[in-house]
Amino acid sequence: MKFSSIFMLYSLFLGFCVGIFSALFLVIVNFLIQVVWQTIPEALSFPIYYPLIVTLIGGGVIGLFQKKVGQYPKTIEETLKEFKEQKTVTYKYRVGKNFSAALAVLTFGASLGPEAALGSLLGEGISWIGDQMKWTLAKREQLLEVSLGTMLAVIFHAPFMSVAQPLEQEQENIRIKWKKIVLYVATTIVGILGFTFTQKLFPQEKVFEIRTPAITWDINLLYVILPAILCGIGFGYLFLFSETVSERIAKKINHPLLLALLAGLLIGIFGMISSYFLFSGEHSVGTLSREYQKLTIGYLLFLAVGKMCWTNISFAFGWRGGKIFPAIFTSVAVGLAFVKLFPFTPGLLVSIIVASSLTIILKQVWVTAALLLFLFPLQFFPVILFVCWLTKQVSNKIQPSK
């Protein structure tokens, strides 16, 4: 399709709106979390079993919702699949369902992120706008891609996330691809402006950052780079295996209310053990990276494996949401356990493990690298990009693409 100036203006305006909408959604979620997890328990003197009470109530609410209304919120993958099959995303009577289900899942403490709900809401919104303005299928598809890329860029604080999307696609007319990239960059910039402007009105805790110690290069690092990559690849496949097992268990039980209550019970029990098991991890990954020296290797691995299990169980059992934030948190926990054993340039080793693990989980080189660009020191980025590429090559050998 032609990238006309009018279409560019539509994209920029939509990107700005996406930034504002994403920020407002997160503001609402954070407000509800603060009320449920801070204001109310402080008034009740915070009994130790309070997390269990909250998650069981959440399980009941989500279970009844799943039973009576259906599987909501829809994921980004489901939204894109529906668009490709039906050339649109159904929006009538669904916006409220997606929004309500997402708020319940995120507020009651699930180890899941907001990107699934935001993606489905954006898909519905663009389909509605497309119907009102009689946009062609090509324009709808392009605007949906641009909007999803902008949304992911702003919520993950990864400005090049949207650029990574066209780079992941099969090689096509390079002229068109570069026009896409320019469009995506411009749209993401205005999206970040809208997101930042809105957040300034509602200040909140900084998210999605890892504190690494001052970089001291150690020659011993060379001996453990390969084990670090293999460690990350292994954990990535463990994450995917946990996902498959959770889905199989859910299919055998096949009772929405019971499944949601079981997930709530597990989340609550482990939430009483450690607050790290609650929520997606975007606020706590920085805290973990500062405090890991005080924790044992066994405890760090317990956090990683436990949160991995509850993330996948929660999703399979009806607490639906995004898995990118918890995948990053759990990979970081594994990386921190690794550097407790081999403290050679620890920040770089953690970034290598996270890069290889996420590449296996997300199955995308450029997207993973873009996610991690500003999560770790910038001088690590060439290594991160190489590790992502190398991991993808290994993955293709282990499990060739069909």
PDB file of C-alpha atoms in Angstrom, residues 223-354:
ATOM      1  CA  TYR A 223      35.003 -19.235  30.305  1.00  0.00           C
ATOM      2  CA  VAL A 224      31.357 -18.921  31.319  1.00  0.00           C
ATOM      3  CA  ILE A 225      29.744 -17.202  28.324  1.00  0.00           C
ATOM      4  CA  LEU A 226      28.782 -20.485  26.659  1.00  0.00           C
ATOM      5  CA  PRO A 227      27.400 -22.012  29.901  1.00  0.00           C
ATOM      6  CA  ALA A 228      25.407 -18.785  30.418  1.00  0.00           C
ATOM      7  CA  ILE A 229      23.872 -19.030  26.931  1.00  0.00           C
ATOM      8  CA  LEU A 230      23.038 -22.705  27.475  1.00  0.00           C
ATOM      9  CA  CYS A 231      21.534 -21.858  30.871  1.00  0.00           C
ATOM     10  CA  GLY A 232      19.273 -19.233  29.279  1.00  0.00           C
ATOM     11  CA  ILE A 233      18.241 -21.557  26.444  1.00  0.00           C
ATOM     12  CA  GLY A 234      17.466 -24.313  28.928  1.00  0.00           C
ATOM     13  CA  PHE A 235      15.307 -22.032  31.058  1.00  0.00           C
ATOM     14  CA  GLY A 236      13.506 -20.731  27.972  1.00  0.00           C
ATOM     15  CA  TYR A 237      12.514 -24.256  26.985  1.00  0.00           C
ATOM     16  CA  LEU A 238      11.529 -25.009  30.593  1.00  0.00           C
ATOM     17  CA  PHE A 239       9.204 -21.984  30.454  1.00  0.00           C
ATOM     18  CA  LEU A 240       7.583 -23.289  27.253  1.00  0.00           C
ATOM     19  CA  PHE A 241       7.308 -26.803  28.720  1.00  0.00           C
ATOM     20  CA  SER A 242       5.581 -25.378  31.807  1.00  0.00           C
ATOM     21  CA  GLU A 243       3.165 -23.590  29.483  1.00  0.00           C
ATOM     22  CA  THR A 244       2.295 -26.829  27.674  1.00  0.00           C
ATOM     23  CA  VAL A 245       1.849 -28.823  30.892  1.00  0.00           C
ATOM     24  CA  SER A 246      -0.391 -26.123  32.407  1.00  0.00           C
ATOM     25  CA  GLU A 247      -2.622 -26.137  29.341  1.00  0.00           C
ATOM     26  CA  ARG A 248      -2.936 -29.938  29.446  1.00  0.00           C
ATOM     27  CA  ILE A 249      -3.912 -29.898  33.118  1.00  0.00           C
ATOM     28  CA  ALA A 250      -6.505 -27.177  32.465  1.00  0.00           C
ATOM     29  CA  LYS A 251      -8.070 -29.208  29.637  1.00  0.00           C
ATOM     30  CA  LYS A 252      -8.388 -32.264  31.890  1.00  0.00           C
ATOM     31  CA  ILE A 253     -10.113 -30.331  34.688  1.00  0.00           C
ATOM     32  CA  ASN A 254     -12.225 -28.303  32.223  1.00  0.00           C
ATOM     33  CA  HIS A 255     -14.234 -26.376  34.830  1.00  0.00           C
ATOM     34  CA  PRO A 256     -13.733 -22.569  34.637  1.00  0.00           C
ATOM     35  CA  LEU A 257     -14.741 -21.732  38.213  1.00  0.00           C
ATOM     36  CA  LEU A 258     -12.737 -24.559  39.782  1.00  0.00           C
ATOM     37  CA  LEU A 259      -9.695 -23.734  37.652  1.00  0.00           C
ATOM     38  CA  ALA A 260      -9.780 -20.038  38.551  1.00  0.00           C
ATOM     39  CA  LEU A 261     -10.176 -20.826  42.268  1.00  0.00           C
ATOM     40  CA  LEU A 262      -7.261 -23.283  42.144  1.00  0.00           C
ATOM     41  CA  ALA A 263      -5.094 -20.636  40.477  1.00  0.00           C
ATOM     42  CA  GLY A 264      -6.169 -18.096  43.093  1.00  0.00           C
ATOM     43  CA  LEU A 265      -5.320 -20.535  45.883  1.00  0.00           C
ATOM     44  CA  LEU A 266      -1.826 -21.142  44.506  1.00  0.00           C
ATOM     45  CA  ILE A 267      -1.154 -17.455  43.862  1.00  0.00           C
ATOM     46  CA  GLY A 268      -2.318 -16.593  47.383  1.00  0.00           C
ATOM     47  CA  ILE A 269      -0.236 -19.276  49.116  1.00  0.00           C
ATOM     48  CA  PHE A 270       2.934 -18.275  47.329  1.00  0.00           C
ATOM     49  CA  GLY A 271       2.071 -14.599  47.708  1.00  0.00           C
ATOM     50  CA  MET A 272       2.236 -15.142  51.465  1.00  0.00           C
ATOM     51  CA  ILE A 273       5.708 -16.655  51.037  1.00  0.00           C
ATOM     52  CA  SER A 274       7.035 -13.758  48.960  1.00  0.00           C
ATOM     53  CA  SER A 275       5.524 -10.704  47.291  1.00  0.00           C
ATOM     54  CA  TYR A 276       7.784 -11.455  44.302  1.00  0.00           C
ATOM     55  CA  PHE A 277       5.256 -14.118  43.265  1.00  0.00           C
ATOM     56  CA  LEU A 278       2.517 -11.507  42.907  1.00  0.00           C
ATOM     57  CA  PHE A 279       1.956  -9.339  39.830  1.00  0.00           C
ATOM     58  CA  SER A 280       3.933  -9.425  36.610  1.00  0.00           C
ATOM     59  CA  GLY A 281       7.295  -8.324  37.988  1.00  0.00           C
ATOM     60  CA  GLU A 282       7.761  -4.979  36.231  1.00  0.00           C
ATOM     61  CA  HIS A 283       7.955  -3.112  39.541  1.00  0.00           C
ATOM     62  CA  SER A 284       9.947  -5.736  41.442  1.00  0.00           C
ATOM     63  CA  VAL A 285      12.665  -6.696  38.946  1.00  0.00           C
ATOM     64  CA  GLY A 286      14.687  -3.621  39.978  1.00  0.00           C
ATOM     65  CA  THR A 287      14.318  -4.478  43.660  1.00  0.00           C
ATOM     66  CA  LEU A 288      15.427  -8.054  43.036  1.00  0.00           C
ATOM     67  CA  SER A 289      18.516  -6.894  41.128  1.00  0.00           C
ATOM     68  CA  ARG A 290      19.488  -4.713  44.099  1.00  0.00           C
ATOM     69  CA  GLU A 291      18.826  -7.314  46.789  1.00  0.00           C
ATOM     70  CA  TYR A 292      20.001 -10.544  45.138  1.00  0.00           C
ATOM     71  CA  GLN A 293      23.291 -10.575  47.063  1.00  0.00           C
ATOM     72  CA  LYS A 294      21.296 -11.127  50.265  1.00  0.00           C
ATOM     73  CA  LEU A 295      19.447 -14.102  48.753  1.00  0.00           C
ATOM     74  CA  THR A 296      20.680 -17.664  48.297  1.00  0.00           C
ATOM     75  CA  ILE A 297      21.045 -19.368  44.923  1.00  0.00           C
ATOM     76  CA  GLY A 298      18.330 -21.828  45.908  1.00  0.00           C
ATOM     77  CA  TYR A 299      15.899 -19.051  46.784  1.00  0.00           C
ATOM     78  CA  LEU A 300      16.546 -17.214  43.495  1.00  0.00           C
ATOM     79  CA  LEU A 301      15.891 -20.406  41.538  1.00  0.00           C
ATOM     80  CA  PHE A 302      12.791 -21.015  43.662  1.00  0.00           C
ATOM     81  CA  LEU A 303      11.536 -17.547  42.677  1.00  0.00           C
ATOM     82  CA  ALA A 304      12.283 -18.188  39.008  1.00  0.00           C
ATOM     83  CA  VAL A 305      10.686 -21.623  38.751  1.00  0.00           C
ATOM     84  CA  GLY A 306       7.780 -20.769  41.062  1.00  0.00           C
ATOM     85  CA  LYS A 307       6.853 -17.573  39.254  1.00  0.00           C
ATOM     86  CA  MET A 308       7.243 -19.342  35.909  1.00  0.00           C
ATOM     87  CA  CYS A 309       4.797 -22.049  37.025  1.00  0.00           C
ATOM     88  CA  TRP A 310       2.214 -19.647  38.464  1.00  0.00           C
ATOM     89  CA  THR A 311       2.394 -17.435  35.394  1.00  0.00           C
ATOM     90  CA  ASN A 312       1.559 -20.307  33.068  1.00  0.00           C
ATOM     91  CA  ILE A 313      -0.911 -21.932  35.453  1.00  0.00           C
ATOM     92  CA  SER A 314      -2.702 -18.605  35.969  1.00  0.00           C
ATOM     93  CA  PHE A 315      -3.106 -18.099  32.235  1.00  0.00           C
ATOM     94  CA  ALA A 316      -4.179 -21.668  31.496  1.00  0.00           C
ATOM     95  CA  PHE A 317      -6.612 -21.633  34.439  1.00  0.00           C
ATOM     96  CA  GLY A 318      -8.453 -18.517  33.266  1.00  0.00           C
ATOM     97  CA  TRP A 319      -6.410 -15.649  34.723  1.00  0.00           C
ATOM     98  CA  ARG A 320      -5.519 -14.403  31.251  1.00  0.00           C
ATOM     99  CA  GLY A 321      -2.887 -11.744  30.532  1.00  0.00           C
ATOM    100  CA  GLY A 322       0.530 -11.068  29.050  1.00  0.00           C
ATOM    101  CA  LYS A 323       3.584 -13.190  29.798  1.00  0.00           C
ATOM    102  CA  ILE A 324       6.441 -10.931  28.684  1.00  0.00           C
ATOM    103  CA  PHE A 325       7.014  -9.150  31.997  1.00  0.00           C
ATOM    104  CA  PRO A 326       7.037 -12.357  34.085  1.00  0.00           C
ATOM    105  CA  ALA A 327       9.272 -14.044  31.477  1.00  0.00           C
ATOM    106  CA  ILE A 328      11.781 -11.221  31.934  1.00  0.00           C
ATOM    107  CA  PHE A 329      11.551 -11.361  35.742  1.00  0.00           C
ATOM    108  CA  THR A 330      12.048 -15.124  35.919  1.00  0.00           C
ATOM    109  CA  SER A 331      14.949 -15.015  33.446  1.00  0.00           C
ATOM    110  CA  VAL A 332      16.587 -12.261  35.507  1.00  0.00           C
ATOM    111  CA  ALA A 333      16.197 -14.391  38.658  1.00  0.00           C
ATOM    112  CA  VAL A 334      17.958 -17.305  36.915  1.00  0.00           C
ATOM    113  CA  GLY A 335      20.681 -14.946  35.723  1.00  0.00           C
ATOM    114  CA  LEU A 336      21.224 -13.578  39.233  1.00  0.00           C
ATOM    115  CA  ALA A 337      21.500 -17.131  40.591  1.00  0.00           C
ATOM    116  CA  PHE A 338      24.104 -17.869  37.904  1.00  0.00           C
ATOM    117  CA  VAL A 339      26.264 -14.851  38.801  1.00  0.00           C
ATOM    118  CA  LYS A 340      26.191 -15.873  42.456  1.00  0.00           C
ATOM    119  CA  LEU A 341      28.232 -18.853  41.265  1.00  0.00           C
ATOM    120  CA  PHE A 342      30.279 -17.019  38.614  1.00  0.00           C
ATOM    121  CA  PRO A 343      30.588 -13.327  39.577  1.00  0.00           C
ATOM    122  CA  PHE A 344      32.502 -12.299  36.455  1.00  0.00           C
ATOM    123  CA  THR A 345      31.098  -9.070  34.974  1.00  0.00           C
ATOM    124  CA  PRO A 346      27.715 -10.021  36.482  1.00  0.00           C
ATOM    125  CA  GLY A 347      25.610  -7.496  34.562  1.00  0.00           C
ATOM    126  CA  LEU A 348      26.731  -8.901  31.213  1.00  0.00           C
ATOM    127  CA  LEU A 349      26.183 -12.500  32.299  1.00  0.00           C
ATOM    128  CA  VAL A 350      22.638 -11.707  33.434  1.00  0.00           C
ATOM    129  CA  SER A 351      21.927  -9.956  30.141  1.00  0.00           C
ATOM    130  CA  ILE A 352      23.212 -12.987  28.195  1.00  0.00           C
ATOM    131  CA  ILE A 353      20.963 -15.384  30.111  1.00  0.00           C
ATOM    132  CA  VAL A 354      17.919 -13.119  29.793  1.00  0.00           C
TER     133      VAL A 354
END
